[in-house]
């Protein structure tokens, strides 16, 4: 009977120990991590943005010129992606846009390692350089070493994110990726999951587990060296937005001559605040291009310059080309040749200033401000109104969002001809000092005039 008593007591103590261990933090981490992730995502978060040329000894127009040069390459890649009619198996690898104009600070791993990455609304993959490097380009922060992170895990080939890659390969059941950008820059490595931390000392930091990303061991090309990797914000399943299942996100981009930071807002923090006048919110539907699910397409119906209306045909072609996208990684707005020519002629007719044909600025249309009087008199500039007519909403741009000053004697149009490439792109100069909100549930984009350095 005593042995039976001791046996029952032992079983009871053993069961109690199992319950205690199960409920302890060490054994309940997965559930607690999941709850923490849900809490973080429900509350949303914000991240500061800075221009890739921030801190360099450049004038505003020099920054714009550098951005224009990068933007020309980017436009070629975006158009090539949109009109591609061959399968990825017929080329060495998928060609992606790459490059970009704004950086975000974030951290990766446990303990966290900080780095800056380019945000790119024209692509999906998140990636950074990783040790051991077969080939890595210079970056200002230490290269991430997965061996020193307790939360790093290589991704299985059965993972749905691996299957979302354009052309994944497998090696020992580890998912491998390869991306090629239009300027011959490349990144190659393994897919993995990690803990990413967003925010800085000025904002509350949040850590989110199990984010899928590319750990690049072989990276090459000058087109990538503005940051230590990319954070895709596109509509595909690999992007940060899709992985976090965020219903919406916003960004607010500061002007090129502004040394302050822009902002990226995720989740519940995205969108206009309660004090915004409803009449200031301009909303238009997002459009899906079946051949290019990554891009954010809009229905732009026309552009007004003063009293001149220039129609825009933004339908898709059978091969997926055409249409107009909004993109934070392209500096200028690029329009179809007929549209650009119409805007150009309307400005020439209405500005009342002599056209500068020197081509020194690198932009397609400039006006000279130099007076012919002796002594020269200051010239009063009468800017015509410029309005983008989207489906369901008209967005008026302030002059600083479509005309840029080259020097004391020249101003230029921040728009260019997309040529025969067949795609319209609304660039970031036109978006500066607007809070641009992508609502992925309602499938809309909204614009609210905002002083972005004070957001």
Tab-separated table of C-alpha atoms in Angstrom:
chain	number	residue	atom	x	y	z
A	1	UNK	CA	0.000	0.000	0.000
A	2	UNK	CA	2.917	2.350	0.831
A	3	UNK	CA	4.518	1.576	-2.516
A	4	UNK	CA	1.232	2.414	-4.231
A	5	UNK	CA	1.118	5.738	-2.342
A	6	UNK	CA	4.671	6.632	-3.320
A	7	UNK	CA	3.999	5.617	-6.948
A	8	UNK	CA	0.924	7.879	-7.103
A	9	UNK	CA	2.876	10.741	-5.546
A	10	UNK	CA	5.695	10.289	-8.053
A	11	UNK	CA	3.284	10.341	-11.014
A	12	UNK	CA	1.593	13.472	-9.640
A	13	UNK	CA	4.937	15.277	-9.203
A	14	UNK	CA	6.023	14.225	-12.691
A	15	UNK	CA	2.819	15.585	-14.238
A	16	UNK	CA	3.164	18.821	-12.275
A	17	UNK	CA	6.749	19.221	-13.511
A	18	UNK	CA	5.642	18.715	-17.122
A	19	UNK	CA	2.917	21.381	-16.733
A	20	UNK	CA	5.370	23.834	-15.134
A	21	UNK	CA	7.931	23.292	-17.883
A	22	UNK	CA	5.326	23.615	-20.606
A	23	UNK	CA	4.096	26.924	-19.220
A	24	UNK	CA	7.575	28.352	-18.637
A	25	UNK	CA	8.941	31.001	-21.047
A	26	UNK	CA	11.578	28.682	-22.434
A	27	UNK	CA	9.005	26.100	-23.532
A	28	UNK	CA	6.290	28.531	-24.655
A	29	UNK	CA	8.502	30.679	-26.898
A	30	UNK	CA	6.827	29.746	-30.198
A	31	UNK	CA	3.360	30.693	-28.930
A	32	UNK	CA	4.654	33.815	-27.169
A	33	UNK	CA	6.626	34.800	-30.278
A	34	UNK	CA	3.499	34.379	-32.376
A	35	UNK	CA	1.450	36.488	-29.959
A	36	UNK	CA	4.184	39.144	-29.874
A	37	UNK	CA	4.314	39.201	-33.687
A	38	UNK	CA	0.545	39.682	-33.887
A	39	UNK	CA	0.662	42.467	-31.298
A	40	UNK	CA	3.459	44.260	-33.132
A	41	UNK	CA	1.717	43.964	-36.481
A	42	UNK	CA	-1.582	45.181	-35.058
A	43	UNK	CA	0.060	48.311	-33.648
A	44	UNK	CA	2.181	48.905	-36.752
A	45	UNK	CA	5.556	50.654	-36.815
A	46	UNK	CA	7.477	53.496	-38.444
A	47	UNK	CA	10.936	53.670	-39.994
A	48	UNK	CA	12.992	56.710	-41.000
A	49	UNK	CA	14.079	57.087	-44.630
A	50	UNK	CA	17.031	58.982	-46.029
A	51	UNK	CA	18.081	59.698	-49.589
A	52	UNK	CA	20.963	57.589	-50.923
A	53	UNK	CA	23.016	60.758	-51.511
A	54	UNK	CA	22.223	62.235	-48.107
A	55	UNK	CA	25.300	63.571	-46.311
A	56	UNK	CA	27.305	63.999	-49.503
A	57	UNK	CA	28.656	67.392	-50.492
A	58	UNK	CA	26.230	67.904	-53.372
A	59	UNK	CA	23.829	70.639	-54.403
A	60	UNK	CA	20.152	69.854	-54.798
A	61	UNK	CA	20.458	69.765	-58.570
A	62	UNK	CA	23.544	67.535	-58.457
A	63	UNK	CA	21.541	65.071	-56.366
A	64	UNK	CA	18.744	65.229	-58.896
A	65	UNK	CA	21.172	64.651	-61.779
A	66	UNK	CA	22.616	61.586	-60.055
A	67	UNK	CA	19.102	60.316	-59.426
A	68	UNK	CA	18.137	60.957	-63.059
A	69	UNK	CA	21.105	58.911	-64.269
A	70	UNK	CA	20.158	56.007	-61.990
A	71	UNK	CA	16.542	56.457	-63.010
A	72	UNK	CA	17.282	55.996	-66.715
A	73	UNK	CA	18.797	52.578	-66.048
A	74	UNK	CA	15.936	51.736	-63.724
A	75	UNK	CA	13.328	52.715	-66.321
A	76	UNK	CA	14.930	50.388	-68.857
A	77	UNK	CA	14.778	47.535	-66.355
A	78	UNK	CA	11.198	48.255	-65.310
A	79	UNK	CA	10.074	48.330	-68.928
A	80	UNK	CA	12.011	45.152	-69.710
A	81	UNK	CA	10.293	43.413	-66.802
A	82	UNK	CA	6.837	44.607	-67.856
A	83	UNK	CA	7.170	43.598	-71.497
A	84	UNK	CA	9.102	40.349	-71.069
A	85	UNK	CA	7.578	37.645	-73.227
A	86	UNK	CA	10.140	34.916	-72.641
A	87	UNK	CA	10.183	32.621	-69.662
A	88	UNK	CA	12.831	32.821	-66.967
A	89	UNK	CA	14.126	29.417	-68.060
A	90	UNK	CA	15.239	30.974	-71.355
A	91	UNK	CA	17.610	33.427	-69.662
A	92	UNK	CA	20.325	33.128	-67.043
A	93	UNK	CA	18.084	34.531	-64.325
A	94	UNK	CA	15.203	36.890	-63.666
A	95	UNK	CA	15.997	40.535	-64.399
A	96	UNK	CA	14.787	42.854	-61.645
A	97	UNK	CA	14.685	46.627	-61.266
A	98	UNK	CA	17.251	47.072	-58.501
A	99	UNK	CA	18.667	50.421	-57.508
A	100	UNK	CA	16.538	52.938	-55.697
A	101	UNK	CA	16.672	56.350	-54.120
A	102	UNK	CA	15.832	55.931	-50.421
A	103	UNK	CA	17.419	53.934	-47.612
A	104	UNK	CA	15.898	52.528	-44.450
A	105	UNK	CA	17.807	51.505	-41.333
A	106	UNK	CA	17.041	48.098	-39.856
A	107	UNK	CA	18.728	45.259	-37.996
A	108	UNK	CA	18.944	41.530	-38.605
A	109	UNK	CA	19.582	38.532	-36.372
A	110	UNK	CA	19.932	37.743	-32.679
A	111	UNK	CA	21.799	39.717	-31.425
A	112	UNK	CA	20.748	42.347	-33.999
A	113	UNK	CA	23.244	43.669	-36.566
A	114	UNK	CA	22.378	47.063	-38.050
A	115	UNK	CA	22.521	47.936	-41.736
A	116	UNK	CA	20.899	50.215	-44.333
A	117	UNK	CA	18.906	48.819	-47.243
A	118	UNK	CA	17.316	50.381	-50.298
A	119	UNK	CA	13.519	50.376	-50.260
A	120	UNK	CA	12.088	49.332	-53.607
A	121	UNK	CA	8.393	49.422	-54.448
A	122	UNK	CA	9.250	47.893	-57.830
A	123	UNK	CA	10.489	44.533	-56.496
A	124	UNK	CA	9.636	41.948	-53.848
A	125	UNK	CA	12.702	40.144	-52.504
A	126	UNK	CA	14.317	41.186	-49.216
A	127	UNK	CA	18.051	40.465	-49.188
A	128	UNK	CA	21.350	41.480	-47.639
A	129	UNK	CA	24.994	40.489	-48.007
A	130	UNK	CA	26.103	37.564	-45.844
A	131	UNK	CA	29.302	35.895	-44.755
A	132	UNK	CA	31.128	33.881	-45.925
A	133	UNK	CA	31.517	36.049	-49.038
A	134	UNK	CA	32.557	34.500	-52.303
A	135	UNK	CA	32.255	38.032	-53.640
A	136	UNK	CA	30.783	41.038	-51.819
A	137	UNK	CA	30.820	44.739	-52.606
A	138	UNK	CA	31.842	47.368	-50.058
A	139	UNK	CA	29.208	48.406	-47.535
A	140	UNK	CA	29.585	50.905	-44.672
A	141	UNK	CA	28.304	48.499	-42.003
A	142	UNK	CA	29.607	45.033	-41.040
A	143	UNK	CA	28.426	42.219	-43.310
A	144	UNK	CA	25.918	39.936	-41.581
A	145	UNK	CA	27.385	36.656	-40.291
A	146	UNK	CA	24.593	34.055	-39.881
A	147	UNK	CA	26.886	31.863	-37.764
A	148	UNK	CA	26.690	34.476	-34.999
A	149	UNK	CA	22.879	34.663	-34.962
A	150	UNK	CA	20.813	32.261	-32.881
A	151	UNK	CA	17.643	32.957	-34.904
A	152	UNK	CA	19.026	32.241	-38.391
A	153	UNK	CA	17.498	29.283	-40.231
A	154	UNK	CA	18.008	28.174	-43.817
A	155	UNK	CA	14.826	27.837	-45.834
A	156	UNK	CA	13.561	24.494	-47.073
A	157	UNK	CA	12.736	24.051	-50.752
A	158	UNK	CA	9.165	23.201	-49.736
A	159	UNK	CA	8.631	26.634	-48.197
A	160	UNK	CA	6.009	28.660	-50.094
A	161	UNK	CA	8.405	31.625	-50.259
A	162	UNK	CA	10.947	29.480	-52.070
A	163	UNK	CA	8.278	28.543	-54.590
A	164	UNK	CA	7.476	32.249	-55.026
A	165	UNK	CA	10.958	32.929	-56.420
A	166	UNK	CA	11.054	33.385	-60.207
A	167	UNK	CA	13.564	30.567	-60.716
A	168	UNK	CA	14.588	28.861	-57.455
A	169	UNK	CA	17.073	26.018	-57.254
A	170	UNK	CA	17.683	23.476	-54.513
A	171	UNK	CA	20.856	22.148	-52.972
A	172	UNK	CA	20.468	19.599	-50.196
A	173	UNK	CA	16.865	20.766	-49.606
A	174	UNK	CA	18.096	24.335	-49.059
A	175	UNK	CA	16.437	26.940	-51.247
A	176	UNK	CA	18.854	28.917	-53.447
A	177	UNK	CA	18.134	32.229	-55.209
A	178	UNK	CA	19.714	34.228	-58.014
A	179	UNK	CA	18.695	37.749	-59.068
A	180	UNK	CA	20.144	39.730	-61.943
A	181	UNK	CA	19.595	43.467	-62.311
A	182	UNK	CA	19.518	45.380	-65.570
A	183	UNK	CA	22.926	47.019	-65.048
A	184	UNK	CA	24.554	43.560	-64.755
A	185	UNK	CA	24.575	43.693	-60.947
A	186	UNK	CA	23.753	40.324	-59.379
A	187	UNK	CA	23.023	38.766	-56.002
A	188	UNK	CA	23.116	35.053	-55.274
A	189	UNK	CA	22.841	32.966	-52.126
A	190	UNK	CA	20.515	30.964	-49.903
A	191	UNK	CA	17.016	31.771	-48.772
A	192	UNK	CA	16.584	31.847	-44.998
A	193	UNK	CA	14.399	33.156	-42.198
A	194	UNK	CA	15.517	35.629	-39.551
A	195	UNK	CA	14.403	38.115	-36.928
A	196	UNK	CA	14.330	41.673	-38.276
A	197	UNK	CA	14.234	44.764	-36.064
A	198	UNK	CA	12.766	48.039	-37.336
A	199	UNK	CA	12.911	51.559	-35.895
A	200	UNK	CA	15.622	53.579	-34.182
A	201	UNK	CA	16.312	55.508	-31.000
A	202	UNK	CA	13.855	58.215	-32.049
A	203	UNK	CA	11.052	55.724	-32.642
A	204	UNK	CA	10.085	52.578	-30.792
A	205	UNK	CA	11.905	49.493	-32.030
A	206	UNK	CA	9.995	46.359	-32.993
A	207	UNK	CA	11.384	42.892	-33.686
A	208	UNK	CA	9.566	40.447	-35.963
A	209	UNK	CA	10.550	36.809	-36.281
A	210	UNK	CA	10.656	34.425	-39.242
A	211	UNK	CA	10.933	36.903	-42.093
A	212	UNK	CA	12.077	35.227	-45.291
A	213	UNK	CA	15.050	36.844	-47.016
A	214	UNK	CA	17.943	36.215	-49.356
A	215	UNK	CA	21.314	35.751	-47.666
A	216	UNK	CA	23.671	36.828	-50.458
A	217	UNK	CA	27.137	35.271	-50.511
A	218	UNK	CA	27.955	36.273	-54.085
A	219	UNK	CA	27.054	39.875	-54.906
A	220	UNK	CA	28.445	41.984	-57.701
A	221	UNK	CA	27.852	45.384	-59.291
A	222	UNK	CA	27.996	49.117	-58.687
A	223	UNK	CA	24.229	49.397	-58.965
A	224	UNK	CA	23.772	47.928	-55.492
A	225	UNK	CA	26.402	49.708	-53.422
A	226	UNK	CA	24.151	52.482	-52.083
A	227	UNK	CA	23.053	50.061	-49.361
A	228	UNK	CA	23.769	46.650	-47.878
A	229	UNK	CA	20.792	45.088	-49.639
A	230	UNK	CA	17.202	45.718	-50.686
A	231	UNK	CA	13.806	45.625	-49.001
A	232	UNK	CA	11.122	44.855	-51.548
A	233	UNK	CA	7.793	46.632	-51.000
A	234	UNK	CA	6.050	45.257	-54.083
A	235	UNK	CA	2.763	43.375	-54.275
A	236	UNK	CA	4.328	39.891	-54.581
A	237	UNK	CA	4.415	37.357	-51.742
A	238	UNK	CA	8.172	37.771	-51.067
A	239	UNK	CA	7.924	41.463	-50.164
A	240	UNK	CA	8.057	42.840	-46.639
A	241	UNK	CA	4.493	44.122	-46.952
A	242	UNK	CA	3.143	40.730	-48.019
A	243	UNK	CA	5.114	38.702	-45.474
A	244	UNK	CA	3.857	40.899	-42.637
A	245	UNK	CA	0.324	40.667	-44.060
A	246	UNK	CA	-0.054	44.394	-43.602
A	247	UNK	CA	-3.332	45.857	-44.891
A	248	UNK	CA	-1.633	49.113	-45.850
A	249	UNK	CA	1.593	51.091	-45.773
A	250	UNK	CA	2.560	54.724	-46.364
A	251	UNK	CA	5.682	56.652	-47.158
A	252	UNK	CA	6.411	60.372	-47.043
A	253	UNK	CA	9.431	61.521	-49.056
A	254	UNK	CA	11.285	64.748	-48.305
A	255	UNK	CA	12.660	67.027	-51.080
A	256	UNK	CA	16.153	66.423	-52.460
A	257	UNK	CA	17.586	69.516	-50.787
A	258	UNK	CA	16.207	68.532	-47.397
A	259	UNK	CA	18.646	67.009	-44.904
A	260	UNK	CA	15.829	65.681	-42.712
A	261	UNK	CA	14.420	62.171	-42.897
A	262	UNK	CA	11.382	60.835	-44.676
A	263	UNK	CA	9.156	58.164	-43.142
A	264	UNK	CA	7.837	54.675	-43.895
A	265	UNK	CA	4.703	53.687	-41.942
A	266	UNK	CA	3.370	50.147	-41.672
A	267	UNK	CA	0.001	48.782	-40.608
A	268	UNK	CA	-2.260	50.825	-38.348
A	269	UNK	CA	0.176	53.754	-38.415
A	270	UNK	CA	-0.214	54.130	-42.170
A	271	UNK	CA	-2.666	56.546	-43.745
A	272	UNK	CA	-3.934	60.034	-43.034
A	273	UNK	CA	-4.406	61.085	-39.422
A	274	UNK	CA	-7.751	62.036	-37.982
A	275	UNK	CA	-7.097	65.762	-38.327
A	276	UNK	CA	-6.693	65.634	-42.112
A	277	UNK	CA	-9.300	67.502	-44.107
A	278	UNK	CA	-11.139	64.891	-46.182
A	279	UNK	CA	-11.081	67.173	-49.216
A	280	UNK	CA	-7.271	67.040	-49.181
A	281	UNK	CA	-7.230	63.250	-49.534
A	282	UNK	CA	-7.027	62.215	-53.190
A	283	UNK	CA	-7.738	58.512	-53.721
A	284	UNK	CA	-7.563	56.413	-56.876
A	285	UNK	CA	-7.892	52.645	-57.485
A	286	UNK	CA	-4.922	50.333	-57.844
A	287	UNK	CA	-4.933	48.278	-61.031
A	288	UNK	CA	-3.523	44.788	-61.449
A	289	UNK	CA	-1.470	43.760	-64.443
A	290	UNK	CA	-1.741	39.938	-64.643
A	291	UNK	CA	1.721	39.672	-66.194
A	292	UNK	CA	3.380	41.906	-63.578
A	293	UNK	CA	1.839	41.392	-60.131
A	294	UNK	CA	4.669	43.253	-58.359
A	295	UNK	CA	4.006	46.789	-59.643
A	296	UNK	CA	1.515	49.339	-58.326
A	297	UNK	CA	-0.409	50.414	-61.432
A	298	UNK	CA	-2.704	53.445	-61.501
A	299	UNK	CA	-5.265	54.679	-64.004
A	300	UNK	CA	-3.889	58.049	-65.125
A	301	UNK	CA	-6.410	59.546	-67.539
A	302	UNK	CA	-4.691	62.834	-68.357
A	303	UNK	CA	-2.414	65.706	-67.323
A	304	UNK	CA	-3.490	69.343	-67.301
A	305	UNK	CA	-0.989	72.144	-67.820
A	306	UNK	CA	-2.850	75.375	-67.193
A	307	UNK	CA	-5.832	75.268	-69.544
A	308	UNK	CA	-4.376	72.511	-71.742
A	309	UNK	CA	-5.493	68.912	-71.211
A	310	UNK	CA	-3.167	66.152	-72.404
A	311	UNK	CA	-4.910	62.748	-72.534
A	312	UNK	CA	-3.121	59.631	-71.289
A	313	UNK	CA	-3.921	56.131	-72.536
A	314	UNK	CA	-2.716	53.868	-69.748
A	315	UNK	CA	-4.086	50.526	-70.960
A	316	UNK	CA	-1.928	47.390	-70.992
A	317	UNK	CA	-0.705	45.780	-74.182
A	318	UNK	CA	-1.068	42.044	-74.766
A	319	UNK	CA	2.567	41.470	-73.812
A	320	UNK	CA	2.070	43.250	-70.459
A	321	UNK	CA	3.694	46.522	-71.494
A	322	UNK	CA	2.016	49.886	-71.155
A	323	UNK	CA	0.242	51.205	-68.114
A	324	UNK	CA	1.431	53.705	-65.516
A	325	UNK	CA	3.043	52.690	-62.232
A	326	UNK	CA	3.905	54.703	-59.137
A	327	UNK	CA	7.456	54.071	-57.954
A	328	UNK	CA	9.475	55.522	-55.073
A	329	UNK	CA	12.761	54.341	-56.612
A	330	UNK	CA	12.613	56.442	-59.806
A	331	UNK	CA	13.499	60.138	-59.608
A	332	UNK	CA	11.665	61.707	-62.567
A	333	UNK	CA	8.208	61.019	-63.934
A	334	UNK	CA	8.428	59.298	-67.317
A	335	UNK	CA	5.545	59.546	-69.760
A	336	UNK	CA	4.762	58.075	-73.166
A	337	UNK	CA	6.207	60.159	-75.978
A	338	UNK	CA	2.877	61.632	-77.109
A	339	UNK	CA	2.023	62.626	-73.528
A	340	UNK	CA	5.412	64.144	-72.815
A	341	UNK	CA	5.363	66.100	-76.068
A	342	UNK	CA	1.929	67.489	-75.173
A	343	UNK	CA	3.068	68.566	-71.684
A	344	UNK	CA	6.281	70.039	-73.102
A	345	UNK	CA	4.506	72.139	-75.751
A	346	UNK	CA	1.910	73.360	-73.230
A	347	UNK	CA	4.648	74.519	-70.855
A	348	UNK	CA	6.601	76.258	-73.613
A	349	UNK	CA	3.437	78.098	-74.655
A	350	UNK	CA	2.445	79.113	-71.125
A	351	UNK	CA	5.701	79.748	-69.261
A	352	UNK	CA	6.619	82.759	-71.410
A	353	UNK	CA	10.347	82.047	-70.991
A	354	UNK	CA	13.044	81.243	-73.563
A	355	UNK	CA	13.853	77.543	-73.909
A	356	UNK	CA	17.408	76.505	-73.056
A	357	UNK	CA	18.653	74.126	-75.763
A	358	UNK	CA	22.155	73.601	-74.395
A	359	UNK	CA	21.361	70.163	-72.950
A	360	UNK	CA	23.830	70.838	-70.133
A	361	UNK	CA	21.362	69.899	-67.414
A	362	UNK	CA	20.659	66.433	-68.786
A	363	UNK	CA	16.902	67.065	-68.614
A	364	UNK	CA	14.571	67.200	-71.593
A	365	UNK	CA	13.115	70.697	-71.110
A	366	UNK	CA	14.703	73.719	-69.447
A	367	UNK	CA	13.976	77.436	-69.465
A	368	UNK	CA	16.477	80.245	-69.030
A	369	UNK	CA	15.823	82.872	-66.390
A	370	UNK	CA	18.538	85.280	-67.473
A	371	UNK	CA	17.179	88.695	-68.309
A	372	UNK	CA	18.227	90.428	-71.544
A	373	UNK	CA	17.908	93.803	-69.854
A	374	UNK	CA	20.971	95.784	-68.772
A	375	UNK	CA	21.335	95.621	-65.847
A	376	UNK	CA	19.475	92.290	-65.629
A	377	UNK	CA	16.122	92.401	-63.895
A	378	UNK	CA	14.808	89.509	-61.787
A	379	UNK	CA	12.289	87.453	-63.742
A	380	UNK	CA	8.910	86.696	-62.194
A	381	UNK	CA	7.953	83.088	-62.922
A	382	UNK	CA	4.293	82.361	-63.544
A	383	UNK	CA	3.942	78.622	-63.152
A	384	UNK	CA	0.869	77.114	-64.827
A	385	UNK	CA	-1.138	74.675	-62.704
A	386	UNK	CA	-0.232	71.044	-63.271
A	387	UNK	CA	-2.852	68.446	-62.389
A	388	UNK	CA	-2.642	64.667	-62.683
A	389	UNK	CA	-6.125	63.359	-63.494
A	390	UNK	CA	-6.438	59.886	-61.993
A	391	UNK	CA	-9.544	57.786	-62.147
A	392	UNK	CA	-11.858	59.256	-59.504
A	393	UNK	CA	-9.484	61.975	-58.316
A	394	UNK	CA	-7.481	64.993	-59.478
A	395	UNK	CA	-4.087	65.632	-57.878
A	396	UNK	CA	-2.656	69.138	-58.215
A	397	UNK	CA	1.121	69.326	-57.912
A	398	UNK	CA	2.913	72.303	-56.358
A	399	UNK	CA	5.493	73.851	-58.748
A	400	UNK	CA	8.381	72.362	-56.732
A	401	UNK	CA	7.063	68.904	-57.631
A	402	UNK	CA	7.335	69.390	-61.383
A	403	UNK	CA	9.914	72.157	-61.918
A	404	UNK	CA	13.442	72.042	-60.478
A	405	UNK	CA	16.029	74.806	-60.384
A	406	UNK	CA	19.285	74.020	-62.149
A	407	UNK	CA	21.036	77.220	-61.096
A	408	UNK	CA	20.238	80.887	-60.600
A	409	UNK	CA	19.433	81.229	-64.294
A	410	UNK	CA	17.688	77.990	-65.277
A	411	UNK	CA	14.663	75.871	-64.331
A	412	UNK	CA	13.844	72.431	-65.732
A	413	UNK	CA	10.859	70.122	-66.013
A	414	UNK	CA	11.112	67.074	-63.710
A	415	UNK	CA	9.566	64.848	-66.344
A	416	UNK	CA	11.034	62.952	-69.280
A	417	UNK	CA	10.114	61.001	-72.373
A	418	UNK	CA	9.940	57.240	-71.796
A	419	UNK	CA	10.629	56.803	-75.513
A	420	UNK	CA	9.544	53.635	-77.223
A	421	UNK	CA	9.828	51.599	-74.026
A	422	UNK	CA	6.088	51.822	-73.488
A	423	UNK	CA	5.640	52.475	-69.781
A	424	UNK	CA	4.663	55.437	-67.629
A	425	UNK	CA	6.288	55.930	-64.231
A	426	UNK	CA	5.284	58.490	-61.586
A	427	UNK	CA	8.579	59.298	-59.901
A	428	UNK	CA	9.520	60.457	-56.434
A	429	UNK	CA	9.954	64.175	-57.183
A	430	UNK	CA	6.233	64.305	-57.956
A	431	UNK	CA	5.543	62.460	-54.685
A	432	UNK	CA	7.659	64.610	-52.357
A	433	UNK	CA	5.781	66.150	-49.422
A	434	UNK	CA	2.794	63.902	-50.032
A	435	UNK	CA	1.804	61.105	-47.665
A	436	UNK	CA	1.320	58.274	-50.170
A	437	UNK	CA	-0.777	55.422	-48.775
A	438	UNK	CA	-1.114	52.014	-50.405
A	439	UNK	CA	-4.280	50.319	-49.103
A	440	UNK	CA	-3.941	46.692	-50.150
A	441	UNK	CA	-7.363	45.677	-48.832
A	442	UNK	CA	-9.358	48.414	-50.566
A	443	UNK	CA	-6.826	48.322	-53.438
A	444	UNK	CA	-6.380	52.085	-53.567
A	445	UNK	CA	-3.604	54.674	-53.375
A	446	UNK	CA	-4.182	57.969	-51.574
A	447	UNK	CA	-2.243	61.236	-51.615
A	448	UNK	CA	-2.337	63.799	-48.797
A	449	UNK	CA	-0.247	67.013	-48.862
A	450	UNK	CA	2.094	66.652	-45.869
A	451	UNK	CA	5.194	68.363	-44.525
A	452	UNK	CA	7.166	65.124	-44.500
A	453	UNK	CA	10.012	66.380	-42.304
A	454	UNK	CA	7.441	67.053	-39.552
A	455	UNK	CA	5.479	63.802	-39.792
